[in-house]
Coordinates of N, CA, C and O in Angstrom, one line a residue:
X1 N 59.3 91.4 91.7 CA 59.6 91.4 92.7 C 59.0 90.3 93.8 O 57.8 90.0 93.5
X2 N 59.6 89.9 94.6 CA 59.2 89.0 95.5 C 58.3 89.4 96.7 O 58.5 90.8 97.4
X3 N 57.5 88.7 97.2 CA 56.5 89.2 98.5 C 57.4 89.6 99.6 O 57.4 90.3 100.3
X4 N 58.5 88.6 99.9 CA 59.3 88.7 101.0 C 59.9 90.2 100.7 O 60.2 90.6 102.1
X5 N 60.7 90.2 99.9 CA 61.3 91.8 99.5 C 60.3 93.0 100.0 O 60.6 93.8 100.4
X6 N 59.2 92.9 99.5 CA 58.2 93.9 99.3 C 58.0 94.1 101.0 O 57.9 95.0 101.5
X7 N 57.7 92.9 101.9 CA 57.3 93.3 103.1 C 58.3 93.8 103.9 O 58.3 94.5 104.6
X8 N 59.8 93.2 103.5 CA 60.9 93.6 104.1 C 61.0 95.5 104.0 O 61.2 96.2 104.7
X9 N 60.6 96.0 102.8 CA 60.6 97.2 102.4 C 59.5 98.0 103.2 O 59.8 99.1 103.8
X10 N 58.5 97.4 103.6 CA 57.4 98.1 104.1 C 57.5 98.0 105.5 O 57.5 99.1 106.2
X11 N 58.1 96.8 106.1 CA 58.6 97.0 107.4 C 59.8 98.3 107.8 O 59.6 98.8 108.7
X12 N 60.7 98.2 107.0 CA 61.6 99.1 107.3 C 61.1 100.7 106.8 O 61.4 101.7 107.9
X13 N 60.3 100.6 106.2 CA 59.5 102.3 105.9 C 58.6 102.4 107.2 O 58.5 103.6 107.4
X14 N 58.1 101.7 107.7 CA 57.2 101.6 109.2 C 58.3 102.0 110.0 O 57.7 103.0 110.7
X15 N 59.3 101.3 110.3 CA 60.1 101.5 111.1 C 60.6 102.9 111.4 O 60.7 103.9 111.9
X16 N 61.4 103.5 109.9 CA 61.9 104.6 109.7 C 60.8 105.8 110.2 O 60.8 106.7 110.5
X17 N 59.5 105.3 109.5 CA 58.3 106.4 109.9 C 58.0 106.6 111.6 O 57.9 107.8 112.3
X18 N 58.1 105.5 112.1 CA 58.1 105.6 113.5 C 59.2 106.2 114.3 O 59.1 106.7 115.0
X19 N 60.6 105.9 113.7 CA 61.5 106.5 114.4 C 61.3 108.2 114.0 O 61.7 108.8 115.0
X20 N 61.1 108.5 112.9 CA 61.0 109.7 112.9 C 59.7 110.5 113.7 O 59.8 111.8 114.1
X21 N 58.8 110.0 113.9 CA 57.8 110.5 114.6 C 58.2 110.6 116.1 O 57.8 111.4 116.9
X22 N 58.9 109.7 116.5 CA 59.3 109.4 118.0 C 60.5 110.6 118.1 O 60.2 111.5 119.1
X23 N 61.3 110.9 117.4 CA 61.9 112.0 117.3 C 61.6 113.1 117.4 O 61.8 114.0 118.1
X24 N 60.7 113.4 116.2 CA 59.8 114.9 116.2 C 59.2 115.0 117.5 O 58.9 116.0 118.2
X25 N 58.2 113.8 118.2 CA 57.6 113.8 119.5 C 58.6 114.4 120.5 O 58.1 115.3 121.3
X26 N 59.6 113.8 120.6 CA 60.7 114.2 121.8 C 61.2 115.5 121.6 O 61.2 116.4 122.3
X27 N 61.6 116.2 120.3 CA 61.6 117.5 120.1 C 60.4 118.5 120.3 O 60.8 119.4 121.1
X28 N 59.2 118.0 120.1 CA 58.2 119.2 120.4 C 57.8 118.9 122.0 O 57.7 120.0 122.5
X29 N 57.9 117.8 122.6 CA 57.5 118.0 123.9 C 58.6 118.4 124.8 O 58.4 119.3 125.6
X30 N 59.9 118.3 124.3 CA 61.1 119.2 124.8 C 60.6 120.9 125.1 O 61.2 121.6 125.7
X31 N 60.3 121.2 123.9 CA 59.9 122.7 123.6 C 58.5 123.2 124.3 O 58.4 124.0 124.8
X32 N 57.6 122.2 124.3 CA 55.8 122.6 124.7 C 56.3 122.6 126.2 O 55.2 123.2 127.0
X33 N 57.1 121.1 126.8 CA 56.9 120.9 128.2 C 58.4 120.8 129.0 O 58.7 119.9 128.8
X34 N 59.0 122.1 129.2 CA 60.0 122.2 129.6 C 60.0 121.4 130.9 O 59.3 121.3 131.6
X35 N 61.3 120.9 131.5 CA 61.5 120.1 132.5 C 61.1 121.0 133.8 O 61.5 122.2 133.7
X36 N 60.5 120.4 134.6 CA 60.1 121.5 135.8 C 60.9 121.0 137.1 O 61.3 119.6 137.3
X37 N 61.4 121.8 138.1 CA 62.0 121.2 139.4 C 61.0 120.4 139.9 O 59.9 120.2 140.1
X38 N 61.9 118.9 140.3 CA 61.0 117.7 140.7 C 60.6 118.2 142.2 O 61.4 118.9 142.9
X39 N 59.5 117.6 142.7 CA 58.7 117.5 143.9 C 60.1 116.7 144.9 O 60.1 115.8 145.0
X40 N 60.5 117.7 145.9 CA 61.6 116.7 146.7 C 61.7 117.5 148.0 O 61.9 118.8 148.0
X41 N 61.8 116.8 149.3 CA 61.8 117.5 150.6 C 63.4 117.3 150.9 O 64.1 116.1 150.2
X42 N 63.9 118.4 151.4 CA 65.1 118.2 151.9 C 65.3 118.9 153.0 O 64.5 119.5 153.7
X43 N 66.7 118.8 153.8 CA 67.0 119.5 154.9 C 68.2 120.5 154.7 O 69.4 120.0 154.4
X44 N 68.0 121.5 155.2 CA 69.0 122.3 155.1 C 70.0 122.4 156.3 O 69.7 121.6 157.2
X45 N 71.2 122.7 155.9 CA 72.4 122.7 157.1 C 71.9 123.1 158.5 O 72.3 122.3 159.3
X46 N 71.2 124.0 158.3 CA 70.8 124.4 159.8 C 69.6 123.9 160.5 O 69.2 124.2 161.2
X47 N 69.3 123.0 159.5 CA 68.2 121.9 160.5 C 66.6 122.4 160.0 O 66.0 121.5 160.0
X48 N 66.7 123.4 158.9 CA 65.4 123.8 158.5 C 64.8 122.9 157.4 O 65.7 122.4 156.6
X49 N 63.7 122.4 157.7 CA 63.2 121.5 156.4 C 62.8 122.2 155.5 O 62.2 123.3 155.6
X50 N 63.0 121.6 154.3 CA 62.4 122.5 152.9 C 62.0 121.9 152.0 O 62.0 120.4 152.0
X51 N 61.3 122.2 150.9 CA 60.9 121.3 150.0 C 61.1 122.5 148.6 O 60.8 123.7 148.6
X52 N 61.3 121.6 147.4 CA 61.2 122.1 146.1 C 60.6 123.2 145.8 O 60.3 124.1 145.2
X53 N 59.3 122.8 146.3 CA 57.8 123.4 146.0 C 58.0 125.0 146.6 O 57.7 125.8 145.8
X54 N 58.7 125.3 147.5 CA 59.0 126.4 148.3 C 59.8 127.4 147.2 O 60.1 128.5 147.4
X55 N 60.6 127.0 146.2 CA 61.6 127.9 145.3 C 60.8 128.4 144.3 O 61.2 129.4 143.6
X56 N 59.4 128.0 144.0 CA 58.7 128.5 143.0 C 58.4 130.0 143.2 O 58.1 130.2 144.2
X57 N 58.2 130.9 141.9 CA 57.8 132.2 142.6 C 59.3 133.1 142.4 O 59.4 134.1 142.4
X58 N 60.2 132.3 142.3 CA 61.9 132.9 142.2 C 62.7 132.6 141.3 O 62.3 131.5 140.8
X59 N 63.5 133.0 140.8 CA 64.5 132.4 139.8 C 65.8 132.0 140.7 O 66.0 132.2 141.8
X60 N 66.0 130.6 140.7 CA 66.7 129.6 141.3 C 68.1 129.2 140.7 O 67.5 128.8 139.5
X61 N 69.3 129.2 141.1 CA 70.3 127.9 140.6 C 70.5 127.0 141.8 O 70.6 127.4 143.0
X62 N 70.3 125.8 141.1 CA 70.6 124.6 142.0 C 71.8 124.5 141.5 O 72.0 124.0 140.2
X63 N 72.6 124.2 142.7 CA 74.2 123.5 142.3 C 74.3 122.4 143.0 O 74.5 122.6 144.4
X64 N 74.8 121.2 142.4 CA 75.3 120.0 143.0 C 76.5 120.4 142.9 O 77.0 120.5 141.9
X65 N 77.3 119.9 143.8 CA 78.7 120.1 144.3 C 79.0 119.2 145.1 O 78.7 118.5 145.8
X66 N 80.6 119.2 145.6 CA 81.2 118.3 146.5 C 82.5 119.1 146.6 O 83.4 119.9 146.3
X67 N 82.9 118.9 148.4 CA 84.1 119.6 148.8 C 85.5 118.8 148.2 O 86.4 119.4 148.1
X68 N 85.0 117.7 147.5 CA 86.3 117.2 146.7 C 86.5 117.7 145.4 O 87.5 117.0 144.5
X69 N 85.4 118.3 144.9 CA 85.4 118.7 143.4 C 86.3 120.1 143.3 O 85.8 121.1 143.7
X70 N 87.4 120.0 142.6 CA 88.2 121.3 142.6 C 87.4 122.4 142.1 O 87.5 123.5 142.1
X71 N 86.6 122.0 140.6 CA 86.1 122.9 139.9 C 85.1 123.6 140.8 O 84.7 124.8 140.9
X72 N 84.0 123.1 141.8 CA 83.4 123.3 142.2 C 83.9 124.2 143.2 O 83.2 125.4 143.6
X73 N 84.8 124.2 144.0 CA 85.8 125.0 145.0 C 85.9 126.4 144.2 O 85.8 127.3 144.8
X74 N 86.6 126.1 142.9 CA 87.0 127.3 142.3 C 85.8 128.2 142.1 O 86.0 129.5 141.9
X75 N 84.6 127.7 141.6 CA 83.8 128.5 141.2 C 82.9 129.3 142.4 O 81.7 129.6 142.3
X76 N 83.0 128.6 143.6 CA 81.9 128.9 144.9 C 82.2 130.3 145.0 O 81.2 131.0 145.1
X77 N 83.3 131.5 144.9 CA 83.5 132.7 145.3 C 82.5 133.4 144.0 O 82.0 134.4 144.4
X78 N 82.4 133.0 142.7 CA 81.6 133.4 141.7 C 80.1 133.0 142.1 O 79.3 133.9 141.9
X79 N 79.9 131.8 142.8 CA 78.5 131.5 143.0 C 78.1 132.7 144.2 O 76.9 133.0 143.8
X80 N 78.9 132.9 145.1 CA 78.6 133.7 146.4 C 78.3 135.4 145.6 O 77.2 135.8 146.0
X81 N 79.0 135.7 144.6 CA 79.2 136.9 144.1 C 77.8 136.9 143.1 O 77.3 138.2 143.5
X82 N 77.4 136.1 142.3 CA 76.2 135.9 141.7 C 74.9 136.0 142.5 O 74.1 136.7 142.5
X83 N 74.9 135.1 143.8 CA 73.9 135.2 144.6 C 73.9 136.7 145.3 O 72.8 137.3 145.7
X84 N 75.0 137.3 145.9 CA 74.9 138.5 146.3 C 74.3 139.6 145.3 O 73.6 140.6 145.6
X85 N 74.5 139.3 144.0 CA 74.1 140.4 143.2 C 72.9 140.4 142.8 O 72.2 141.6 142.5
X86 N 72.0 139.3 143.0 CA 70.8 139.2 142.5 C 69.7 138.8 143.7 O 68.5 138.8 143.3
X87 N 70.1 138.7 144.8 CA 69.2 138.1 145.7 C 68.1 138.9 146.3 O 67.1 138.8 146.4
X88 N 68.7 140.4 146.4 CA 67.3 141.3 146.6 C 66.4 141.4 145.6 O 65.3 141.9 145.8
X89 N 66.6 140.8 144.2 CA 65.5 140.7 143.3 C 64.7 139.7 143.0 O 64.2 139.3 142.1
X90 N 64.5 138.8 144.1 CA 64.1 137.7 144.1 C 64.8 136.3 143.6 O 64.1 135.2 143.2
X91 N 66.3 136.4 143.6 CA 67.2 135.2 143.0 C 67.5 134.6 144.2 O 67.9 135.0 145.5
X92 N 67.7 133.0 144.2 CA 68.0 132.3 145.1 C 69.1 130.9 144.6 O 68.7 130.6 143.4
X93 N 69.8 130.9 145.5 CA 70.6 129.6 145.2 C 70.6 128.6 146.2 O 70.3 128.8 147.3
X94 N 70.6 127.5 145.7 CA 70.5 126.0 146.5 C 71.7 125.3 146.2 O 71.8 124.8 145.2
X95 N 72.5 125.4 147.0 CA 73.9 124.3 146.7 C 73.7 122.9 147.3 O 73.2 123.0 148.5
X96 N 73.7 121.8 146.8 CA 73.4 120.5 147.4 C 74.5 120.0 147.1 O 75.2 119.3 146.3
X97 N 75.1 119.4 148.2 CA 76.3 118.7 148.4 C 75.6 117.0 148.0 O 74.8 116.5 148.6
X98 N 76.6 116.5 147.1 CA 76.4 115.1 147.0 C 76.6 114.0 148.0 O 77.2 114.2 149.2
X99 N 76.1 113.0 148.1 CA 75.9 112.2 148.5 C 77.2 111.4 149.4 O 77.6 111.4 150.6
X100 N 78.0 111.5 148.4 CA 79.3 110.7 148.6 C 80.3 111.8 149.4 O 81.5 111.6 150.1
X101 N 79.6 113.1 149.7 CA 80.8 114.0 150.5 C 80.5 114.0 151.9 O 79.0 114.0 152.5
X102 N 81.3 113.7 152.7 CA 81.3 113.5 154.0 C 80.8 114.9 154.8 O 81.1 115.9 154.7
X103 N 79.4 114.7 155.4 CA 78.8 115.8 155.9 C 79.6 116.7 156.9 O 79.2 117.9 156.8
X104 N 80.7 116.4 157.6 CA 81.6 117.1 158.4 C 82.2 118.2 157.5 O 82.5 119.2 157.7
X105 N 82.8 117.5 156.4 CA 83.5 118.5 154.8 C 82.8 119.5 154.6 O 82.9 120.5 154.4
X106 N 81.5 119.4 154.4 CA 80.4 120.3 153.9 C 80.0 121.1 155.0 O 80.0 122.7 154.8
X107 N 79.7 120.7 156.4 CA 79.5 121.8 157.1 C 80.9 122.4 157.7 O 80.6 123.8 157.6
X108 N 82.0 121.8 157.6 CA 83.0 122.8 157.6 C 83.6 124.1 156.9 O 83.6 125.3 157.0
X109 N 83.2 123.6 155.5 CA 83.7 124.5 154.3 C 82.6 125.3 154.1 O 82.7 127.0 153.9
X110 N 81.2 125.2 154.4 CA 80.1 126.3 154.4 C 80.5 127.2 155.4 O 80.3 128.4 155.4
X111 N 80.9 126.7 156.4 CA 80.9 127.6 157.7 C 82.0 128.7 157.4 O 82.3 129.5 157.5
X112 N 83.1 127.7 157.2 CA 84.6 128.8 157.0 C 84.3 129.8 156.1 O 84.8 130.8 155.9
X113 N 83.5 129.6 155.0 CA 83.3 130.4 153.8 C 82.1 131.2 154.1 O 82.2 132.2 153.3
X114 N 81.3 131.1 155.1 CA 80.5 131.7 155.3 C 78.9 131.7 154.1 O 78.9 133.0 153.8
X115 N 78.9 130.8 153.6 CA 78.1 130.5 152.4 C 77.0 131.1 152.4 O 76.3 130.7 153.7
X116 N 76.6 132.0 151.9 CA 75.0 133.1 152.0 C 73.9 132.5 151.5 O 72.6 133.3 151.5
X117 N 74.1 131.2 150.9 CA 72.8 130.8 150.3 C 72.4 129.3 151.2 O 73.3 129.2 152.0
X118 N 71.3 129.0 150.4 CA 70.8 127.6 151.1 C 71.8 126.3 150.8 O 72.4 126.2 149.6
X119 N 72.3 125.5 151.6 CA 72.9 124.4 151.7 C 72.5 123.3 152.3 O 71.9 123.2 153.3
X120 N 72.3 122.4 151.3 CA 71.7 120.8 151.9 C 72.8 119.7 151.5 O 73.7 119.9 150.5
X121 N 72.6 118.8 152.1 CA 73.3 117.5 151.3 C 72.4 116.6 151.3 O 71.4 116.2 151.7
X122 N 73.0 116.1 150.1 CA 71.7 114.7 149.2 C 72.3 113.5 150.0 O 73.0 112.9 149.6
X123 N 71.9 113.5 151.1 CA 72.1 112.2 152.1 C 72.1 110.9 151.7 O 73.2 109.9 151.4
X124 N 71.2 110.7 150.6 CA 71.0 109.4 150.1 C 70.7 109.4 148.4 O 70.4 108.4 148.0
X125 N 71.3 110.4 148.5 CA 71.2 110.7 146.3 C 70.1 110.8 146.1 O 70.2 110.7 144.5
X126 N 68.7 111.0 146.5 CA 67.6 111.1 145.9 C 67.4 112.2 145.2 O 66.7 112.4 144.2
X127 N 68.0 113.2 145.8 CA 67.9 114.8 144.9 C 68.5 114.5 143.8 O 68.1 115.1 142.8
X128 N 69.9 113.9 143.6 CA 70.8 113.8 142.4 C 69.7 113.1 141.5 O 70.0 113.4 140.2
X129 N 68.9 112.2 141.9 CA 68.2 111.2 141.0 C 67.2 111.9 140.6 O 66.7 111.9 139.5
X130 N 66.3 112.6 141.4 CA 65.2 113.5 141.0 C 65.6 114.6 139.9 O 64.7 114.8 139.1
X131 N 66.8 115.2 140.2 CA 66.8 116.3 139.2 C 67.5 115.8 138.0 O 68.3 116.4 137.2
X132 N 67.4 114.4 137.5 CA 68.1 114.0 136.2 C 69.1 113.2 136.4 O 70.1 113.2 135.6
X133 N 69.2 112.3 137.3 CA 70.4 111.4 137.4 C 71.9 112.2 137.5 O 72.6 111.8 136.8
X134 N 71.6 113.2 138.3 CA 73.1 113.8 138.5 C 74.2 113.2 139.0 O 73.9 112.5 140.2
X135 N 75.3 112.8 138.3 CA 76.6 112.3 138.5 C 77.7 112.8 138.6 O 78.6 112.7 139.5
X136 N 77.9 114.2 137.7 CA 79.0 114.7 137.8 C 78.8 116.1 138.4 O 77.9 116.7 138.4
X137 N 80.0 116.5 139.1 CA 79.8 118.0 139.7 C 81.0 118.8 139.2 O 81.9 118.3 138.5
X138 N 80.9 120.1 139.1 CA 79.7 120.5 139.4 C 78.3 120.1 138.4 O 78.6 120.5 137.0
X139 N 77.2 120.4 139.0 CA 76.1 120.4 137.7 C 75.3 121.3 138.3 O 74.8 121.2 139.6
X140 N 74.8 122.5 137.6 CA 73.8 123.5 138.1 C 72.8 123.4 137.0 O 72.9 123.5 135.7
X141 N 71.4 124.1 137.5 CA 70.4 124.2 136.8 C 69.6 125.5 137.1 O 69.7 125.8 138.6
X142 N 69.3 126.1 136.2 CA 68.9 127.4 136.4 C 67.2 127.2 136.1 O 66.8 126.9 135.3
X143 N 66.7 127.9 137.2 CA 65.1 127.6 137.2 C 64.0 128.6 137.2 O 64.9 129.7 137.9
X144 N 63.2 129.0 136.4 CA 62.4 130.1 136.2 C 61.6 130.0 137.3 O 61.5 129.4 138.1
X145 N 60.9 131.5 137.4 CA 59.8 131.7 138.1 C 58.8 130.7 138.5 O 58.0 130.3 139.4
X146 N 58.6 130.1 137.4 CA 57.4 128.9 137.2 C 58.1 127.6 137.6 O 57.2 126.4 137.3
X147 N 59.0 127.7 138.0 CA 59.4 126.0 138.4 C 60.1 125.5 137.5 O 60.6 124.3 137.4
X148 N 60.3 126.0 136.2 CA 60.6 125.2 134.8 C 62.3 125.4 134.9 O 62.9 126.5 135.1
X149 N 63.0 124.3 134.6 CA 64.6 124.2 134.4 C 64.9 124.7 133.2 O 64.5 123.9 132.2
X150 N 65.4 126.0 133.1 CA 65.4 126.6 131.6 C 67.0 126.7 131.2 O 67.1 126.6 129.8
X151 N 68.0 126.1 132.2 CA 69.4 125.9 131.8 C 69.7 124.5 132.5 O 69.7 124.8 134.0
X152 N 70.7 123.7 131.9 CA 71.5 122.8 132.8 C 72.8 122.8 132.4 O 73.2 122.7 131.1
X153 N 73.7 122.9 133.2 CA 75.4 123.0 132.8 C 75.9 121.9 133.9 O 76.0 121.8 134.8
X154 N 76.9 121.2 133.1 CA 77.6 120.3 133.8 C 79.1 120.8 133.5 O 79.5 121.1 132.4
X155 N 79.9 121.1 134.8 CA 81.5 121.2 134.5 C 81.0 123.2 135.0 O 80.1 123.2 135.7
X156 N 82.4 123.8 135.0 CA 82.3 125.0 135.6 C 81.4 125.8 134.6 O 81.1 125.9 133.4
X157 N 80.7 126.9 135.4 CA 79.7 127.7 135.0 C 80.3 129.0 133.8 O 81.4 129.3 134.8
X158 N 79.7 129.2 133.2 CA 80.2 130.7 132.5 C 79.4 132.0 133.1 O 78.3 131.9 132.9
X159 N 79.9 132.5 134.2 CA 79.4 133.6 134.9 C 79.0 134.7 134.3 O 77.5 135.1 134.5
X160 N 79.4 135.1 133.1 CA 79.1 136.1 132.3 C 77.5 135.9 131.5 O 76.7 136.3 132.0
X161 N 77.8 134.7 131.0 CA 76.3 133.9 130.3 C 75.6 133.9 131.6 O 74.2 133.9 131.3
X162 N 76.0 133.2 132.7 CA 74.7 132.8 133.9 C 73.8 134.3 134.2 O 72.8 134.3 134.2
X163 N 75.0 135.3 134.4 CA 74.3 136.3 135.0 C 73.3 136.9 133.7 O 72.8 137.6 134.6
X164 N 73.6 136.9 132.8 CA 73.0 137.2 131.7 C 71.8 136.8 131.5 O 70.6 137.3 131.4
X165 N 71.7 135.2 131.8 CA 70.3 134.5 131.7 C 69.8 134.7 133.2 O 68.3 135.2 133.1
X166 N 70.0 135.2 134.2 CA 69.3 135.7 135.6 C 69.0 136.8 135.3 O 67.5 137.1 135.7
X167 N 69.5 137.8 134.7 CA 68.7 139.2 134.6 C 67.7 139.2 133.7 O 66.7 139.6 133.7
X168 N 67.8 138.5 132.8 CA 66.7 138.3 131.5 C 65.4 137.7 132.3 O 64.3 138.1 132.3
X169 N 65.8 136.4 133.2 CA 64.8 136.1 133.8 C 63.9 136.7 134.9 O 62.8 136.8 135.1
X170 N 64.8 137.3 135.5 CA 64.3 138.4 136.5 C 63.6 139.6 135.8 O 62.4 140.1 136.7
X171 N 64.0 140.0 135.0 CA 63.0 141.1 134.1 C 61.8 140.8 133.7 O 61.1 141.5 133.1
X172 N 61.7 139.6 133.4 CA 60.5 138.9 132.6 C 59.4 138.7 133.5 O 58.2 138.7 133.0
X173 N 59.4 139.5 134.8 CA 58.5 139.3 135.5 C 57.0 140.0 135.0 O 56.6 140.9 135.0

């Protein structure tokens, strides 16, 4: 066998081992250290300043949405019902309107529907970036009491499954 051929085979073996280690590390890291809610300040539509650290200690659904998103508007009554069902047990909903959504549209929609949960506008896109480069609406994240993102959904939520997850998290106290 030629020396060059052995070097190539050794290099391929080292690269394969490195790739396998990187994959294993990524899997173990995602199991051992779940994503946590990112630290971020925001302002609610009513003008109240808030921070994501204030959400720790509760089960929270963070929902990125837009008034121009048909699916977002279709699922809003279910978001309201879910919020109402679990709020008294420490559940919170934070609806974050995307940066491209005209603020007047968000205010009008929120007031017309009397949304019972916290609503904020991501004026500069910073919240969407911090929450993992959110680009599609709706994107929702379920967060446990420790501030860990335990579920991430892009598209219409399965509310039966979501309600089961919320119940499980609230019962784990």
